[in-house]
């Protein structure tokens, strides 16, 4: 809450208290099953054997998103850092890594089904709608709140996430 309000000193105090009490914040994780194998991703994860290709695909997607008018909403990055770094952090959210992998690991036109342990952030929600237009793919994401069926630039949740 403090980070969302830009109250960085208060956020730092709470984080120190959490550390002292050994309270851990759950990391965002997404996974996709391809050919009976589950592939999992954390934000900014480079541990996957195909990470070079995944990040190359992410760069391609980001360029194409911006060509369609996408502007990253860095309000969803709750870290006190430069705007440019915030954009990179958004582009490397776990669900985007899973999507990039799914796009390169499956035939064109194959729907992607992804699960995520936390809610999809608003920026990723916007980006994924555009990705379905760019890539001409259906993407279904099950997050901690609901199923999102993205197709042709819209989402089944009616943008209520």
mmCIF file of C-alpha atoms in Angstrom:
data_model
loop_
_atom_site.group_PDB
_atom_site.id
_atom_site.type_symbol
_atom_site.label_atom_id
_atom_site.label_comp_id
_atom_site.label_asym_id
_atom_site.label_seq_id
_atom_site.Cartn_x
_atom_site.Cartn_y
_atom_site.Cartn_z
ATOM 1 C CA UNK A 1 0.000 0.000 0.000
ATOM 2 C CA UNK A 2 2.804 2.380 0.875
ATOM 3 C CA UNK A 3 4.623 1.668 -2.392
ATOM 4 C CA UNK A 4 1.446 2.249 -4.419
ATOM 5 C CA UNK A 5 1.068 5.613 -2.677
ATOM 6 C CA UNK A 6 4.721 6.515 -3.322
ATOM 7 C CA UNK A 7 5.498 6.540 0.397
ATOM 8 C CA UNK A 8 8.902 4.887 0.056
ATOM 9 C CA UNK A 9 10.179 5.546 3.598
ATOM 10 C CA UNK A 10 7.152 3.841 5.139
ATOM 11 C CA UNK A 11 7.495 0.969 2.667
ATOM 12 C CA UNK A 12 11.127 0.513 3.685
ATOM 13 C CA UNK A 13 10.165 0.356 7.381
ATOM 14 C CA UNK A 14 7.536 -2.316 6.692
ATOM 15 C CA UNK A 15 9.966 -4.344 4.569
ATOM 16 C CA UNK A 16 12.551 -4.241 7.364
ATOM 17 C CA UNK A 17 9.903 -5.377 9.835
ATOM 18 C CA UNK A 18 8.901 -8.193 7.474
ATOM 19 C CA UNK A 19 12.547 -9.250 7.170
ATOM 20 C CA UNK A 20 13.004 -9.186 10.939
ATOM 21 C CA UNK A 21 9.940 -11.381 11.394
ATOM 22 C CA UNK A 22 10.955 -13.601 8.472
ATOM 23 C CA UNK A 23 7.761 -12.820 6.539
ATOM 24 C CA UNK A 24 8.223 -13.539 2.846
ATOM 25 C CA UNK A 25 6.229 -12.009 0.026
ATOM 26 C CA UNK A 26 5.133 -14.649 -2.474
ATOM 27 C CA UNK A 27 6.934 -14.335 -5.804
ATOM 28 C CA UNK A 28 4.849 -14.212 -8.951
ATOM 29 C CA UNK A 29 5.081 -17.469 -10.879
ATOM 30 C CA UNK A 30 3.477 -18.567 -14.125
ATOM 31 C CA UNK A 31 3.526 -21.927 -15.824
ATOM 32 C CA UNK A 32 2.541 -23.424 -19.135
ATOM 33 C CA UNK A 33 2.358 -27.060 -20.181
ATOM 34 C CA UNK A 34 3.822 -27.953 -23.569
ATOM 35 C CA UNK A 35 4.015 -31.575 -24.760
ATOM 36 C CA UNK A 36 3.228 -32.958 -21.295
ATOM 37 C CA UNK A 37 6.016 -30.921 -19.658
ATOM 38 C CA UNK A 38 5.338 -28.022 -17.298
ATOM 39 C CA UNK A 39 7.530 -24.963 -17.795
ATOM 40 C CA UNK A 40 7.500 -22.444 -14.947
ATOM 41 C CA UNK A 41 8.701 -18.852 -14.925
ATOM 42 C CA UNK A 42 9.420 -16.181 -12.329
ATOM 43 C CA UNK A 43 9.654 -12.486 -13.190
ATOM 44 C CA UNK A 44 12.923 -11.687 -15.004
ATOM 45 C CA UNK A 45 13.741 -15.412 -14.937
ATOM 46 C CA UNK A 46 16.612 -16.573 -17.163
ATOM 47 C CA UNK A 47 16.866 -20.147 -15.918
ATOM 48 C CA UNK A 48 14.896 -21.748 -18.766
ATOM 49 C CA UNK A 49 17.092 -23.562 -21.328
ATOM 50 C CA UNK A 50 15.480 -21.478 -24.090
ATOM 51 C CA UNK A 51 15.763 -18.137 -22.270
ATOM 52 C CA UNK A 52 17.724 -16.488 -25.111
ATOM 53 C CA UNK A 53 14.930 -17.284 -27.578
ATOM 54 C CA UNK A 54 12.255 -16.341 -25.024
ATOM 55 C CA UNK A 55 13.809 -12.913 -24.424
ATOM 56 C CA UNK A 56 14.288 -12.393 -28.141
ATOM 57 C CA UNK A 57 10.578 -13.083 -28.636
ATOM 58 C CA UNK A 58 9.753 -10.706 -25.757
ATOM 59 C CA UNK A 59 11.757 -7.938 -27.442
ATOM 60 C CA UNK A 60 9.895 -8.565 -30.708
ATOM 61 C CA UNK A 61 6.543 -8.494 -28.900
ATOM 62 C CA UNK A 62 7.437 -5.267 -27.068
ATOM 63 C CA UNK A 63 8.382 -3.525 -30.321
ATOM 64 C CA UNK A 64 5.165 -4.655 -31.985
ATOM 65 C CA UNK A 65 3.081 -3.643 -28.947
ATOM 66 C CA UNK A 66 4.522 -0.123 -29.067
ATOM 67 C CA UNK A 67 3.811 0.052 -32.804
ATOM 68 C CA UNK A 68 0.143 -0.590 -31.925
ATOM 69 C CA UNK A 69 0.212 2.302 -29.449
ATOM 70 C CA UNK A 70 0.858 0.400 -26.220
ATOM 71 C CA UNK A 71 2.315 2.532 -23.445
ATOM 72 C CA UNK A 72 3.495 0.631 -20.345
ATOM 73 C CA UNK A 73 1.640 1.671 -17.197
ATOM 74 C CA UNK A 74 4.491 1.860 -14.723
ATOM 75 C CA UNK A 75 2.088 2.612 -11.864
ATOM 76 C CA UNK A 76 1.919 -1.173 -11.497
ATOM 77 C CA UNK A 77 5.626 -1.376 -10.637
ATOM 78 C CA UNK A 78 5.847 -0.903 -6.890
ATOM 79 C CA UNK A 79 9.586 -0.306 -6.733
ATOM 80 C CA UNK A 80 11.391 2.996 -6.308
ATOM 81 C CA UNK A 81 13.416 2.980 -9.524
ATOM 82 C CA UNK A 82 13.760 4.816 -12.849
ATOM 83 C CA UNK A 83 10.868 4.763 -15.341
ATOM 84 C CA UNK A 84 12.927 2.972 -17.988
ATOM 85 C CA UNK A 85 13.757 0.173 -15.553
ATOM 86 C CA UNK A 86 10.092 -0.064 -14.556
ATOM 87 C CA UNK A 87 9.158 -0.681 -18.214
ATOM 88 C CA UNK A 88 11.699 -3.497 -18.414
ATOM 89 C CA UNK A 89 10.344 -5.004 -15.191
ATOM 90 C CA UNK A 90 6.797 -5.004 -16.585
ATOM 91 C CA UNK A 91 7.901 -6.617 -19.844
ATOM 92 C CA UNK A 92 9.541 -9.432 -17.871
ATOM 93 C CA UNK A 93 6.583 -10.412 -15.681
ATOM 94 C CA UNK A 94 6.236 -14.176 -15.378
ATOM 95 C CA UNK A 95 3.093 -14.429 -17.503
ATOM 96 C CA UNK A 96 4.780 -12.600 -20.377
ATOM 97 C CA UNK A 97 7.712 -15.011 -20.218
ATOM 98 C CA UNK A 98 5.277 -17.947 -20.318
ATOM 99 C CA UNK A 99 3.447 -16.377 -23.265
ATOM 100 C CA UNK A 100 6.698 -15.767 -25.185
ATOM 101 C CA UNK A 101 7.747 -19.361 -24.595
ATOM 102 C CA UNK A 102 4.329 -20.656 -25.649
ATOM 103 C CA UNK A 103 4.465 -18.623 -28.845
ATOM 104 C CA UNK A 104 7.819 -20.084 -29.879
ATOM 105 C CA UNK A 105 7.134 -23.634 -28.653
ATOM 106 C CA UNK A 106 3.730 -24.244 -30.277
ATOM 107 C CA UNK A 107 2.434 -24.074 -33.851
ATOM 108 C CA UNK A 108 0.857 -20.814 -34.991
ATOM 109 C CA UNK A 109 -2.809 -20.677 -34.068
ATOM 110 C CA UNK A 110 -2.533 -22.985 -31.066
ATOM 111 C CA UNK A 111 -4.285 -21.473 -28.026
ATOM 112 C CA UNK A 112 -2.033 -20.894 -25.023
ATOM 113 C CA UNK A 113 -3.122 -21.923 -21.518
ATOM 114 C CA UNK A 114 -1.189 -20.394 -18.649
ATOM 115 C CA UNK A 115 -1.620 -20.511 -14.884
ATOM 116 C CA UNK A 116 -0.398 -17.827 -12.472
ATOM 117 C CA UNK A 117 -0.239 -17.891 -8.684
ATOM 118 C CA UNK A 118 -1.037 -14.173 -8.277
ATOM 119 C CA UNK A 119 -3.381 -11.788 -10.049
ATOM 120 C CA UNK A 120 -2.415 -10.516 -13.496
ATOM 121 C CA UNK A 121 -1.448 -6.848 -13.159
ATOM 122 C CA UNK A 122 -3.401 -4.240 -15.102
ATOM 123 C CA UNK A 123 -0.511 -3.485 -17.437
ATOM 124 C CA UNK A 124 -0.050 -7.142 -18.378
ATOM 125 C CA UNK A 125 -3.801 -7.435 -18.868
ATOM 126 C CA UNK A 126 -3.698 -4.580 -21.386
ATOM 127 C CA UNK A 127 -0.600 -5.950 -23.111
ATOM 128 C CA UNK A 128 -2.003 -9.489 -23.399
ATOM 129 C CA UNK A 129 -5.145 -8.199 -25.110
ATOM 130 C CA UNK A 130 -2.918 -6.575 -27.741
ATOM 131 C CA UNK A 131 -0.692 -9.670 -27.994
ATOM 132 C CA UNK A 132 -3.752 -11.717 -29.025
ATOM 133 C CA UNK A 133 -4.281 -9.297 -31.915
ATOM 134 C CA UNK A 134 -0.614 -9.195 -32.922
ATOM 135 C CA UNK A 135 -0.044 -12.947 -32.722
ATOM 136 C CA UNK A 136 -3.574 -14.027 -33.705
ATOM 137 C CA UNK A 137 -3.734 -16.407 -30.755
ATOM 138 C CA UNK A 138 -6.153 -17.127 -27.975
ATOM 139 C CA UNK A 139 -4.566 -16.929 -24.544
ATOM 140 C CA UNK A 140 -6.254 -18.284 -21.430
ATOM 141 C CA UNK A 141 -4.761 -17.341 -18.086
ATOM 142 C CA UNK A 142 -5.955 -18.700 -14.776
ATOM 143 C CA UNK A 143 -4.775 -16.284 -12.098
ATOM 144 C CA UNK A 144 -5.540 -16.297 -8.377
ATOM 145 C CA UNK A 145 -8.932 -14.655 -8.947
ATOM 146 C CA UNK A 146 -10.418 -15.941 -12.202
ATOM 147 C CA UNK A 147 -9.966 -17.230 -15.716
ATOM 148 C CA UNK A 148 -9.089 -14.648 -18.353
ATOM 149 C CA UNK A 149 -9.903 -15.701 -21.909
ATOM 150 C CA UNK A 150 -8.054 -13.249 -24.144
ATOM 151 C CA UNK A 151 -8.964 -13.233 -27.816
ATOM 152 C CA UNK A 152 -8.907 -10.664 -30.620
ATOM 153 C CA UNK A 153 -7.953 -7.803 -28.331
ATOM 154 C CA UNK A 154 -10.457 -8.367 -25.545
ATOM 155 C CA UNK A 155 -10.828 -10.358 -22.346
ATOM 156 C CA UNK A 156 -13.740 -12.381 -21.020
ATOM 157 C CA UNK A 157 -13.509 -10.647 -17.636
ATOM 158 C CA UNK A 158 -14.737 -7.421 -19.197
ATOM 159 C CA UNK A 159 -11.590 -5.735 -17.918
ATOM 160 C CA UNK A 160 -12.614 -6.338 -14.338
ATOM 161 C CA UNK A 161 -9.607 -7.882 -12.725
#
